[in-house]
XYZ file of C-alpha atoms in Angstrom:
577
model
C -74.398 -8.475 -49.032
C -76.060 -7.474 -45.605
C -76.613 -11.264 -44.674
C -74.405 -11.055 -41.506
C -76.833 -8.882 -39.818
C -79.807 -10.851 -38.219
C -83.813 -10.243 -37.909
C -85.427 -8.275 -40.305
C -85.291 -4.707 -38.029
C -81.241 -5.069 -38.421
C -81.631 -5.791 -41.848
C -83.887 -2.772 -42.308
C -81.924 -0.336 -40.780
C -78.604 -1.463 -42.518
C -80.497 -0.552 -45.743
C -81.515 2.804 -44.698
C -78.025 3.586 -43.740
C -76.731 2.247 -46.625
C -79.103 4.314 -48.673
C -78.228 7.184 -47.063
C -74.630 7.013 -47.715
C -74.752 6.802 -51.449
C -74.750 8.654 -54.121
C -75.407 7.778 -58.051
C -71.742 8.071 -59.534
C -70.419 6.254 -56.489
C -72.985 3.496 -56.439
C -71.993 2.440 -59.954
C -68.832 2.722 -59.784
C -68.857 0.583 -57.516
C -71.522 -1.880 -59.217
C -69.897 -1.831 -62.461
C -66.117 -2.126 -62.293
C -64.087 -0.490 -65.015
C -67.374 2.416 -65.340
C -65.232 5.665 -65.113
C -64.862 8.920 -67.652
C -67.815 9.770 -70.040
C -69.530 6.531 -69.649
C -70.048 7.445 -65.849
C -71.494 10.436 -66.548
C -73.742 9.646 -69.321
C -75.147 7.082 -67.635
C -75.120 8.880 -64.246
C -77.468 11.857 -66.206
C -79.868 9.214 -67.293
C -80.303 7.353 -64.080
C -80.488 7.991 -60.771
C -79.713 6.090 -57.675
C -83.691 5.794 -56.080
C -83.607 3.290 -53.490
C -82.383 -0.037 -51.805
C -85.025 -3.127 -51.659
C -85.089 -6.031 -49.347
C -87.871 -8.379 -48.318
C -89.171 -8.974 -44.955
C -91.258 -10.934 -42.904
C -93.640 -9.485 -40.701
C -96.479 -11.961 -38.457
C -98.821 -9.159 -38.592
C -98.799 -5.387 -39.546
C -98.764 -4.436 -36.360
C -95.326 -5.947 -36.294
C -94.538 -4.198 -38.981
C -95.308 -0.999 -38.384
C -93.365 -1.375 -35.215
C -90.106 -2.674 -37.657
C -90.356 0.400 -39.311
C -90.811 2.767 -36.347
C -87.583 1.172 -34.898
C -85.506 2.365 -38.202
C -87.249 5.374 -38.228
C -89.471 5.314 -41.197
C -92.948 5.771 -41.650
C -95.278 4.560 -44.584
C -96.869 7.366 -46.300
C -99.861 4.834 -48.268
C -100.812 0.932 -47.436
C -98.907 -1.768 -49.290
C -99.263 -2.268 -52.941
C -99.538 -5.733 -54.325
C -95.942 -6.491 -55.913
C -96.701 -8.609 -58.961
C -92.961 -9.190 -60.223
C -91.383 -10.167 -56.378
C -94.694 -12.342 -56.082
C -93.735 -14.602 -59.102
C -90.338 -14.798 -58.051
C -91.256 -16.323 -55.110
C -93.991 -18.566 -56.354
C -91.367 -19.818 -58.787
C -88.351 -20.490 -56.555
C -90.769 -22.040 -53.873
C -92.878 -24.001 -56.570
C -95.869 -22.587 -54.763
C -98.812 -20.758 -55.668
C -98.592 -17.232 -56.445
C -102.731 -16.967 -55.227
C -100.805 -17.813 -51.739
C -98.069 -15.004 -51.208
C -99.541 -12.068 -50.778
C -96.694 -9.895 -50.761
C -96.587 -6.002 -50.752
C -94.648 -2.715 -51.642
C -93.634 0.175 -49.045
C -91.471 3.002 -50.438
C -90.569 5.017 -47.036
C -88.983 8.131 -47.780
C -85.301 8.669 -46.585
C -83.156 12.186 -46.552
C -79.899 11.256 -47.561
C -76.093 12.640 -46.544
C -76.156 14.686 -49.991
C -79.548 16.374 -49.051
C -81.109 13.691 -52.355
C -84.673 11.975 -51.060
C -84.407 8.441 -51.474
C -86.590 5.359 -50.242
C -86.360 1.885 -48.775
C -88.296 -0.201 -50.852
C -89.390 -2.730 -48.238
C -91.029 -6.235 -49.564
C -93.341 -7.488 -46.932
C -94.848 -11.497 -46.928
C -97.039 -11.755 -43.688
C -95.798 -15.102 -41.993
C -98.053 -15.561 -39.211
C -96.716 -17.683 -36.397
C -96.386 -21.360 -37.007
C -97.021 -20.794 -40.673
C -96.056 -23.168 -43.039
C -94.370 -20.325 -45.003
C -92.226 -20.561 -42.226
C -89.638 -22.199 -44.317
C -89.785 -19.498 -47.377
C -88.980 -16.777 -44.936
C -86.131 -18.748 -43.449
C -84.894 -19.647 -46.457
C -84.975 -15.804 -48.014
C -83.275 -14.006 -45.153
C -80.285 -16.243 -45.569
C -79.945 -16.048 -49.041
C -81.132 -12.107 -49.744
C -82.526 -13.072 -53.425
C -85.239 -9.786 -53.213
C -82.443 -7.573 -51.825
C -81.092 -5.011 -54.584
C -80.222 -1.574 -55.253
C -82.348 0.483 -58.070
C -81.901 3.407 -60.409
C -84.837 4.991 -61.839
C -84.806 6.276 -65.358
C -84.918 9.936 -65.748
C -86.169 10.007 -69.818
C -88.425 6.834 -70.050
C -87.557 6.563 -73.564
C -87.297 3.039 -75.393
C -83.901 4.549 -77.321
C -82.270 5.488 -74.121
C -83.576 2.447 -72.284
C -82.253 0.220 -74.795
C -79.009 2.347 -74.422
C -78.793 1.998 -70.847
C -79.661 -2.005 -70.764
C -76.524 -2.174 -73.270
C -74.434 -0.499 -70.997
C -74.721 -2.318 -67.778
C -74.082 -5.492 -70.471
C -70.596 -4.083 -71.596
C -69.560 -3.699 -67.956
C -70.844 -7.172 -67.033
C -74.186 -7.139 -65.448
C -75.887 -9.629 -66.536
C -79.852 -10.106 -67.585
C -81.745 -11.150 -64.233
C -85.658 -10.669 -65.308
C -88.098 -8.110 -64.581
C -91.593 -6.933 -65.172
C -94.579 -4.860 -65.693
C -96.421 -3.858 -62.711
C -99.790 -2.499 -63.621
C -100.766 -1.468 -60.263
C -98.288 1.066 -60.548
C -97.762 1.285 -64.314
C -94.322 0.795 -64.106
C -91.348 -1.236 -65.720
C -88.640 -2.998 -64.209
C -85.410 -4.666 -65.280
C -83.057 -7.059 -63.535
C -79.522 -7.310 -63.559
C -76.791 -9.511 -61.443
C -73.939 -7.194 -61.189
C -70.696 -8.731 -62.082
C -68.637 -11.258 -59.312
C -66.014 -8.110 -58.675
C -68.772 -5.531 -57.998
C -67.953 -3.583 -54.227
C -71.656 -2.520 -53.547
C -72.620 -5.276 -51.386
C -75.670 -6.234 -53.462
C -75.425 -8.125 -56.493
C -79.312 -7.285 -57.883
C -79.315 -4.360 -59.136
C -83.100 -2.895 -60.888
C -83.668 -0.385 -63.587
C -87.219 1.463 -62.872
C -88.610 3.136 -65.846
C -92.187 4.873 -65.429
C -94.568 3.521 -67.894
C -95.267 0.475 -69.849
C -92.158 -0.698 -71.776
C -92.626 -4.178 -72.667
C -91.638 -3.564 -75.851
C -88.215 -3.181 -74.717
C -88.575 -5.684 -71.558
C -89.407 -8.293 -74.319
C -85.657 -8.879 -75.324
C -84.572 -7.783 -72.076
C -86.161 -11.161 -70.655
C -85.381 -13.597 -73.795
C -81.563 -12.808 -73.204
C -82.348 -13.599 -68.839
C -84.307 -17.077 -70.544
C -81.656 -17.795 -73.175
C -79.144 -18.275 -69.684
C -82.469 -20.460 -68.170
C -83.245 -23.026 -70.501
C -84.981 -25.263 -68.218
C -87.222 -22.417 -67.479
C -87.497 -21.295 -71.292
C -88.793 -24.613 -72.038
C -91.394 -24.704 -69.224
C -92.865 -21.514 -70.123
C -93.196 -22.472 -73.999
C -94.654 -26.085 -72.909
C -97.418 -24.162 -70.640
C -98.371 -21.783 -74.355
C -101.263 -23.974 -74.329
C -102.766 -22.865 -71.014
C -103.158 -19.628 -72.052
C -104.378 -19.850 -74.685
C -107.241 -21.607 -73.143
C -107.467 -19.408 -70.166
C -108.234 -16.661 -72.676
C -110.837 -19.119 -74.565
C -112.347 -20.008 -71.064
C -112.615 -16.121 -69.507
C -114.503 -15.478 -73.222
C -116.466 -18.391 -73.086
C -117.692 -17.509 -68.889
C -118.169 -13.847 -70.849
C -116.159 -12.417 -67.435
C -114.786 -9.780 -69.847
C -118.080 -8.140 -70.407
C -119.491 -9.091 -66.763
C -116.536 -6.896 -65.064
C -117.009 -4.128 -67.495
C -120.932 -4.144 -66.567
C -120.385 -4.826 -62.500
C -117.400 -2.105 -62.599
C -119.304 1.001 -63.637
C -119.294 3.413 -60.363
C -118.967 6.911 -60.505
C -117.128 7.178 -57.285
C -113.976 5.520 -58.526
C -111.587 7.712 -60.423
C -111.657 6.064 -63.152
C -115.415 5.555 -63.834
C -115.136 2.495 -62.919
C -114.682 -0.241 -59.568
C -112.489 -3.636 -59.070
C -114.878 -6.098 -58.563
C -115.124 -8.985 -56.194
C -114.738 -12.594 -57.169
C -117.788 -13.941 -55.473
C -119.820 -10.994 -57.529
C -118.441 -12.207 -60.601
C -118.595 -16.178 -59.794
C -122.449 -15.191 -59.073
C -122.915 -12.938 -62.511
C -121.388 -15.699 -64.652
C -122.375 -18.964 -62.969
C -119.120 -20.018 -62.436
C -116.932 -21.445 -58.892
C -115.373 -18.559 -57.108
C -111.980 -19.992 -56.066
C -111.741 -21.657 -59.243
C -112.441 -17.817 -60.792
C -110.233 -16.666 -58.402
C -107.285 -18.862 -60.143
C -107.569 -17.938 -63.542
C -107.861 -14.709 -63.000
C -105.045 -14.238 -60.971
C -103.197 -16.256 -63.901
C -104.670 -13.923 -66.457
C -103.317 -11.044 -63.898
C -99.370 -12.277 -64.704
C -100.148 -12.431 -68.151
C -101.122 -8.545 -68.034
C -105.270 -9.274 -68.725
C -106.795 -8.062 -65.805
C -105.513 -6.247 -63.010
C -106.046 -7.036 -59.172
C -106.039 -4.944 -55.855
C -107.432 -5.798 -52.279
C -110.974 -4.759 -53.645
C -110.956 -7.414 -56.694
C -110.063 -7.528 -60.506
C -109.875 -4.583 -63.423
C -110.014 -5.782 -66.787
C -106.563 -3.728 -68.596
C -106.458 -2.276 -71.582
C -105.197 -5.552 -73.120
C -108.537 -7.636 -71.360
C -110.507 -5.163 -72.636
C -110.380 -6.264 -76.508
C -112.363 -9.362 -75.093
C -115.586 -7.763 -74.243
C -118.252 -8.650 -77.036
C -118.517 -4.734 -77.294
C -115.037 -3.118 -77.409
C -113.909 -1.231 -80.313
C -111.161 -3.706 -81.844
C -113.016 -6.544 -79.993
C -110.321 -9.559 -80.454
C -113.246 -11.729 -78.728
C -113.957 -13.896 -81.640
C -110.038 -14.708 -82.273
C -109.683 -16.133 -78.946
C -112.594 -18.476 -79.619
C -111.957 -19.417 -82.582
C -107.985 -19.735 -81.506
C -108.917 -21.396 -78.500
C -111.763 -23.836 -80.469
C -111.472 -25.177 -83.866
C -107.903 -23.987 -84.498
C -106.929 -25.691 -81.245
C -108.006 -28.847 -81.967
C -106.434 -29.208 -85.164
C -103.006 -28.230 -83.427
C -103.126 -31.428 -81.645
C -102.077 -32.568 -84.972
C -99.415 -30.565 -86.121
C -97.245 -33.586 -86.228
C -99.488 -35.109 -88.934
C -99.552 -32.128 -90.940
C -95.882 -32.094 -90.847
C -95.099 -36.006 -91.462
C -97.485 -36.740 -93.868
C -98.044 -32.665 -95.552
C -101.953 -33.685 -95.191
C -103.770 -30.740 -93.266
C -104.261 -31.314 -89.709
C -107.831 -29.145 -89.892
C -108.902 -31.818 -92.642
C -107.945 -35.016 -90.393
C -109.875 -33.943 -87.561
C -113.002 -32.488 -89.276
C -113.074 -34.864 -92.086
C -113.405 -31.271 -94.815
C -111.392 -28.354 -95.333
C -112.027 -25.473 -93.141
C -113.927 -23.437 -95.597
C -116.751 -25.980 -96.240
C -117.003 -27.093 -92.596
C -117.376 -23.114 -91.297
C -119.520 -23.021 -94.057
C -122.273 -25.840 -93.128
C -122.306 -24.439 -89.526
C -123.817 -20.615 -89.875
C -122.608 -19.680 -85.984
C -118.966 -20.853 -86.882
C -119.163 -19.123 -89.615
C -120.197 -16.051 -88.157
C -117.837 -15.958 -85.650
C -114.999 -16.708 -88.641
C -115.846 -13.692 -89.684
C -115.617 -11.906 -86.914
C -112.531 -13.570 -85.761
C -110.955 -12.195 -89.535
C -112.458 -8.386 -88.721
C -110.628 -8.717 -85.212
C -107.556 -8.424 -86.806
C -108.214 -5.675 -88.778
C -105.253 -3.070 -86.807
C -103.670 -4.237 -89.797
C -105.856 -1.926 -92.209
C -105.613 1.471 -90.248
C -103.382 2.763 -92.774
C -104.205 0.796 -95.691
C -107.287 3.843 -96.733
C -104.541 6.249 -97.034
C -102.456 4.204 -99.729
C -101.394 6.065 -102.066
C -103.397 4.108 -104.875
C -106.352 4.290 -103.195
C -105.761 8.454 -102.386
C -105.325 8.730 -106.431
C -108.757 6.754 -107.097
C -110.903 8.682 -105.093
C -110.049 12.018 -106.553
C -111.789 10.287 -109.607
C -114.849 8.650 -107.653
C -113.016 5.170 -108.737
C -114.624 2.117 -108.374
C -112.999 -0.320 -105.680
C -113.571 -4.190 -105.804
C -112.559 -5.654 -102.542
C -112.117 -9.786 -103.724
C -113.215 -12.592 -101.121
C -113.814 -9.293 -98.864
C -115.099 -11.118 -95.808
C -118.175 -8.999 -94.234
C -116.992 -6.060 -95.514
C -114.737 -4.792 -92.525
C -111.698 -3.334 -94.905
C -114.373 -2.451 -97.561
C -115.984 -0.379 -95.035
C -113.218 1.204 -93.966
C -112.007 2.520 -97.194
C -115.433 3.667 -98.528
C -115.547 5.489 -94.845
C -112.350 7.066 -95.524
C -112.916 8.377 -99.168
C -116.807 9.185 -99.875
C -116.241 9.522 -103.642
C -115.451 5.765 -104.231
C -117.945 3.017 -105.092
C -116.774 -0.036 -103.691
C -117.754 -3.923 -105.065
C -117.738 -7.018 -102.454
C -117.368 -10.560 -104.222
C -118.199 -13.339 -101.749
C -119.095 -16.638 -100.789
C -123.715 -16.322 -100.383
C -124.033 -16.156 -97.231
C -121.309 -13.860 -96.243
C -122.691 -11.629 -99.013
C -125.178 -11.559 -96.993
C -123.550 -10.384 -93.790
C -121.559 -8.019 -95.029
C -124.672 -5.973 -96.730
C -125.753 -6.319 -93.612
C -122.927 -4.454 -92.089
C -121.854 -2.146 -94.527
C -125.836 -1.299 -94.752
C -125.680 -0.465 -91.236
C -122.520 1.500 -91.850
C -124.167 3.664 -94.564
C -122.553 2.081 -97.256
C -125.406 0.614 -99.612
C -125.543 3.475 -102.016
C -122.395 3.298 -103.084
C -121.387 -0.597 -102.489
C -122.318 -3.345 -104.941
C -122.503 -6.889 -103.730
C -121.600 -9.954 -106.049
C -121.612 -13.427 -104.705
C -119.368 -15.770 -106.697
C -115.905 -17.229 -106.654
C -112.896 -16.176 -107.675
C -112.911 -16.658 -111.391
C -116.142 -13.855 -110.972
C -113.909 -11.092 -110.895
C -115.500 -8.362 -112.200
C -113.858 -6.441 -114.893
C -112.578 -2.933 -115.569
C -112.482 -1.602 -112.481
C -109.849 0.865 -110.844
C -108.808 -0.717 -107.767
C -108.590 -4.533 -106.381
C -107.818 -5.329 -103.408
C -106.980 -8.930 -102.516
C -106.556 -9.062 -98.784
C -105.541 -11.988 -96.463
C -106.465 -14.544 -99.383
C -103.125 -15.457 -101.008
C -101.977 -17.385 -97.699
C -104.823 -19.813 -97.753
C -103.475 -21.415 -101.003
C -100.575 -23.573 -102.611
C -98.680 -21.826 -105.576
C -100.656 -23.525 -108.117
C -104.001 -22.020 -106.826
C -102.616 -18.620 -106.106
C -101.602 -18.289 -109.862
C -105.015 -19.632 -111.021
C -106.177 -16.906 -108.390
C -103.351 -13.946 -109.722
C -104.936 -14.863 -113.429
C -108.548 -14.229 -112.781
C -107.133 -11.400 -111.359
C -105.183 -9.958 -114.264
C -107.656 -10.802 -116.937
C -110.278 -8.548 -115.036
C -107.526 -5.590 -114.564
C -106.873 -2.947 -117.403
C -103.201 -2.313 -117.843
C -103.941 1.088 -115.513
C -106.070 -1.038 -112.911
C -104.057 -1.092 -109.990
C -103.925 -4.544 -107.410
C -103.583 -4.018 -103.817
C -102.303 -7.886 -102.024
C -102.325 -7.271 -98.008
C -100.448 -10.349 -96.197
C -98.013 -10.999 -93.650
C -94.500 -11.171 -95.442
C -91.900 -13.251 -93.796
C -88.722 -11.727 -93.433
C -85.797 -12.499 -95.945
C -83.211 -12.683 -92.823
C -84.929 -14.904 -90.571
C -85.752 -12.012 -87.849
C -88.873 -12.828 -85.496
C -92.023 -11.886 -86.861
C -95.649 -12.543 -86.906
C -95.596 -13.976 -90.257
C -93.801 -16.925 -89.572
C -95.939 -17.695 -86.731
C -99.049 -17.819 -89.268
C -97.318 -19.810 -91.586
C -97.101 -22.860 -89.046
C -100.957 -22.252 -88.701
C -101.705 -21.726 -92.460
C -100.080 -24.911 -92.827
C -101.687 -27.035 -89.911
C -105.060 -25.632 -90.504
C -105.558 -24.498 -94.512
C -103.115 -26.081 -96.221
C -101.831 -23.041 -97.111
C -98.763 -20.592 -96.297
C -96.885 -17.346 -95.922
C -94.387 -16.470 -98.008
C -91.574 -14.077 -98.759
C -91.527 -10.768 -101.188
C -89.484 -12.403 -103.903
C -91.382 -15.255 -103.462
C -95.069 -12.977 -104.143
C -93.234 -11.142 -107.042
C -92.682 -14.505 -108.753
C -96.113 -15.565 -108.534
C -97.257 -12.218 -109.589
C -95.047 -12.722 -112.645
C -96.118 -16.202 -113.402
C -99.632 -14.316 -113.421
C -98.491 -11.200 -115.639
C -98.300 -9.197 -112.942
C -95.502 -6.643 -111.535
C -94.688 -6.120 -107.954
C -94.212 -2.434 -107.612
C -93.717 -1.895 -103.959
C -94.515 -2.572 -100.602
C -95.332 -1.236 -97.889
C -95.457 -2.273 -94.117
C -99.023 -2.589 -92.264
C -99.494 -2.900 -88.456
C -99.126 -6.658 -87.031
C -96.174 -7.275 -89.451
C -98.399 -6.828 -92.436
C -97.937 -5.442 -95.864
C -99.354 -4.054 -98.725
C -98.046 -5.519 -102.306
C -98.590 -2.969 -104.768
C -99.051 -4.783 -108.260
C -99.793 -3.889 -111.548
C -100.278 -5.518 -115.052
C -96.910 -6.489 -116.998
C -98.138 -5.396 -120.373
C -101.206 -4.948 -122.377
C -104.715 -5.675 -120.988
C -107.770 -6.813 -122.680
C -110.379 -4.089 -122.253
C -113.224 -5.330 -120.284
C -116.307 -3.541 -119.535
C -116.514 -1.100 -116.822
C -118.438 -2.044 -113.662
């Protein structure tokens, strides 16, 4: 490690002289010891050496700019704000991230083999006499930003995933990393292994893009080696979820998206200022300032020296955004919440946590309160990603050749009822529900275009309507014990002739035990409904109980499913609807 050299100008220039003495093959040979033959070169064709990192210290930027005159580089664009090095910091320090503003530089440098490389150079402004005196003191001994990097030639997640397993087989070891959205890019961590002949022990894997799909295990093998810091971050679940709840509630979502629009930016659209948005919303701007910058790590907004950007991933909180996810966070971050805070109830006693701190289950108490249960509704259409494919089922291809007849049961306000009548113009479709969501979804599915060709029914569940083609039971099942989902299967059956076909969408949880969404909704079907998720077999035997076949199934967005079911034997004929 260059630690021997002192002052941040000799530790600049030994990087640039390092960097432009290497070469890819070299570099990891010498990172990962034992790397050699076909493995070498395979990994040499898929990454290339890009640059050497370190962090340094500058009081001012004229000092700076003077550091990197004196190792002869110059800075083709003003810093970028370094999101991942930032939290490093913050963490290690236990200090604010709001208070180290640190930066990127990527200076250019022609190397020995004619390559162009860069010096990625970290900068934290320490004025004189700062009290971050002691973080810069404290990082030029110890070198913890200084690494070596290989960019990704192919950002693809199969050869990522590749590459990550590679460095593990020749012992690097899982260090962290990050998406920065400032420059839509990915980064991964390693420590290279205690024999590595480098000089650095960091060593980064850039990949252009977003790839926190792959990141994602990347960072819960760093955590599994962190447990302290595994636990802190699932103990602190709570504050986001409320920092979600609370930038909903102050409607900043939808006041960034309506102070942004300016046709000079290249985008359409401007960062805005903190003290514009504290004004638009009525809210303190410093205390703005912090949870955004908090909902910045977490990906939600973005933030440059002009202000903040709602991301794609903010954007599905403003009230207006197609896929809106608005109404989840409230509800997720209101009634739901509440009733978490007694989880260990539910799970002592098997009494529903929802029920002990309303005083009713949550269908009656949404339904006494007409905003709540609105915004139920809306919360239930928010996940509806799930249903994108679900029109194109094969079942419900078939029925619309013959201008079937569709009855979508407890069908909310008609979101997945919409969609399917949208998608096939030769079905009629029937909505059984509660009054007054009857209500709203004729409302919606009027406004949609639908009303010709959709019948509404308001009832329960033993109002099934008989003989038609196609039912589709969606999301339902989960609220219930066994005993009411059979009593719910029956109604079901006795309305279906034996060529009726029964379409059951629900998270599945998996047979093995793998992570899945499912198995995080069946803690929260059990604290707030009583009810639960369940596993294939476990569906089929219901369906049997019922006299009902499980035919097959077939996976949905958000680790959902379709169950396609039919009638064991026989029906009674019922008339047609």
């Amino acid at each position: 490690m260059i630690t021997t050299l002192s002052g941040d100008t000799s530790r600049l220039r030994a990087t640039v002289d390092f960097v432009k003495e290497q070469d890819t093959a070299t570099l990891l040979r010498l990172l990962l010891p034992g790397l050699d033959g076909p493995e070498l070169r395979a990994l040499a064709e898929r990454c290339g050496f890009s640059h050497a990192a370190l962090l340094v210290f500058p009081p001012d930027e004229a000092a700076l700019d003077a550091t990197l005159a004196d190792c002869g580089l110059v800075a083709d664009a003003p810093p970028r704000p370094s999101v991942i090095v930032r939290e490093r910091l913050a963490v290690r320090h236990k200090r604010s991230a709001a208070e180290l503003d640190v930066g990127i530089l990527r200076p250019a440098v022609v190397c020995r083999d004619g390559a162009r490389r860069w010096v990625e150079v970290f900068t934290l402004t320490v004025p004189p006499a700062s009290d971050l005196d002691t973080v810069a003191a404290y990082e030029r001994e110890r070198q913890h930003e200084a690494h070596v990097a290989f960019e990704v030639e192919t950002p693809d997640p199969l050869v990522l995933r590749g590459l990550c397993a590679a460095f593990g087989r020749y012992g690097a070891v899982p260090d962290g990393g990050g998406y920065n959205p400032h420059e839509n890019g990915t980064v991964f961590y390693f420590t290279a292994p205690a024999e590595a002949k480098a000089g650095y022990r960091r060593v980064e894997l850039y990949v252009p893009g977003d790839h926190r799909d792959v990141l994602a295990a990347h960072l819960d093998e760093h955590r599994a080696r962190q447990p302290a810091e595994t636990l802190l971050r699932l103990l602190t679940g709570a504050w986001t979820t409320q920092a979600l709840a609370a930038f909903v509630r102050l409607d900043v979502a939808d006041a960034m998206d309506r102070n942004a629009m300016d046709g000079n930016a290249m985008d359409g659209k401007r960062a805005v200022g903190v003290a514009e948005l504290a004004r638009d919303v009525g809210a303190s701007a410093p205390n703005l300032a912090t949870l955004l910058r908090y909902l910045a790590m977490l990906g939600v907004v973005s933030e440059d020296r002009d202000g903040f950007r709602l991301t794609d991933t903010g954007t599905l909180l403003r009230t207006d955004a197609e896929g809106s996810m608005r109404a989840l966070a409230l509800m997720y971050g209101g009634p739901f919440y509440e009733s978490f805070a007694g989880l260990d109830h539910t799970v002592r006693t098997g009494q529903v946590a929802f029920e002990q701190r309303f005083g009713e289950n949550h269908f009656d108490h949404f339904a006494r309160d007409p905003e709540l249960a609105e915004l139920f509704d809306r919360s239930m259409a928010a996940g509806s990603r799930m249903f994108d494919p679900l029109p194109a089922h094969p079942v419900l291809t078939a029925a619309a050749a013959e201008g079937a007849t569709v009855v979508d049961i407890a069908g909310g306000n008609g979101e997945l009822l919409g969609r399917i009548l949208s998608a096939h113009p030769c079905l009629h479709g029937v909505l059984l529900e509660r009054p007054h969501t009857v209500e709203t979804a004729r409302r919606l599915l009027g406004a949609a275009g639908h009303t010709e060709r959709c019948t509404f029914r308001a009832g329960d569940f033993a109002d099934v309507p008989a003989g038609a083609d196609v039912y589709v039971l969606s999301r339902v099942l989960h609220d219930w014990d066994d005993d009411r989902c059979r009593e719910i299967l029956r109604h079901c059956a006795r309305a279906m002739t034996d060529t009726a076909d029964l379409l059951v969408v629900e998270r599945v949880l998996p047979a093995d035990g793998s992570a899945s969404l499912a198995t995080a909704w069946d803690l929260h079907m059990m604290c707030n409904v009583g009810g639960r998720e369940r596993r294939a077999d476990h569906y089929a035997r219901l369906f049997a109980d019922a006299g009902l076949t499980l035919v097959d199934r077939t996976p949905l967005p958000l680790d959902g499913s379709v169950l396609h079911v039919r009638r064991s034997g026989p029906a009674d004929t019922g008339s047609k609807v």
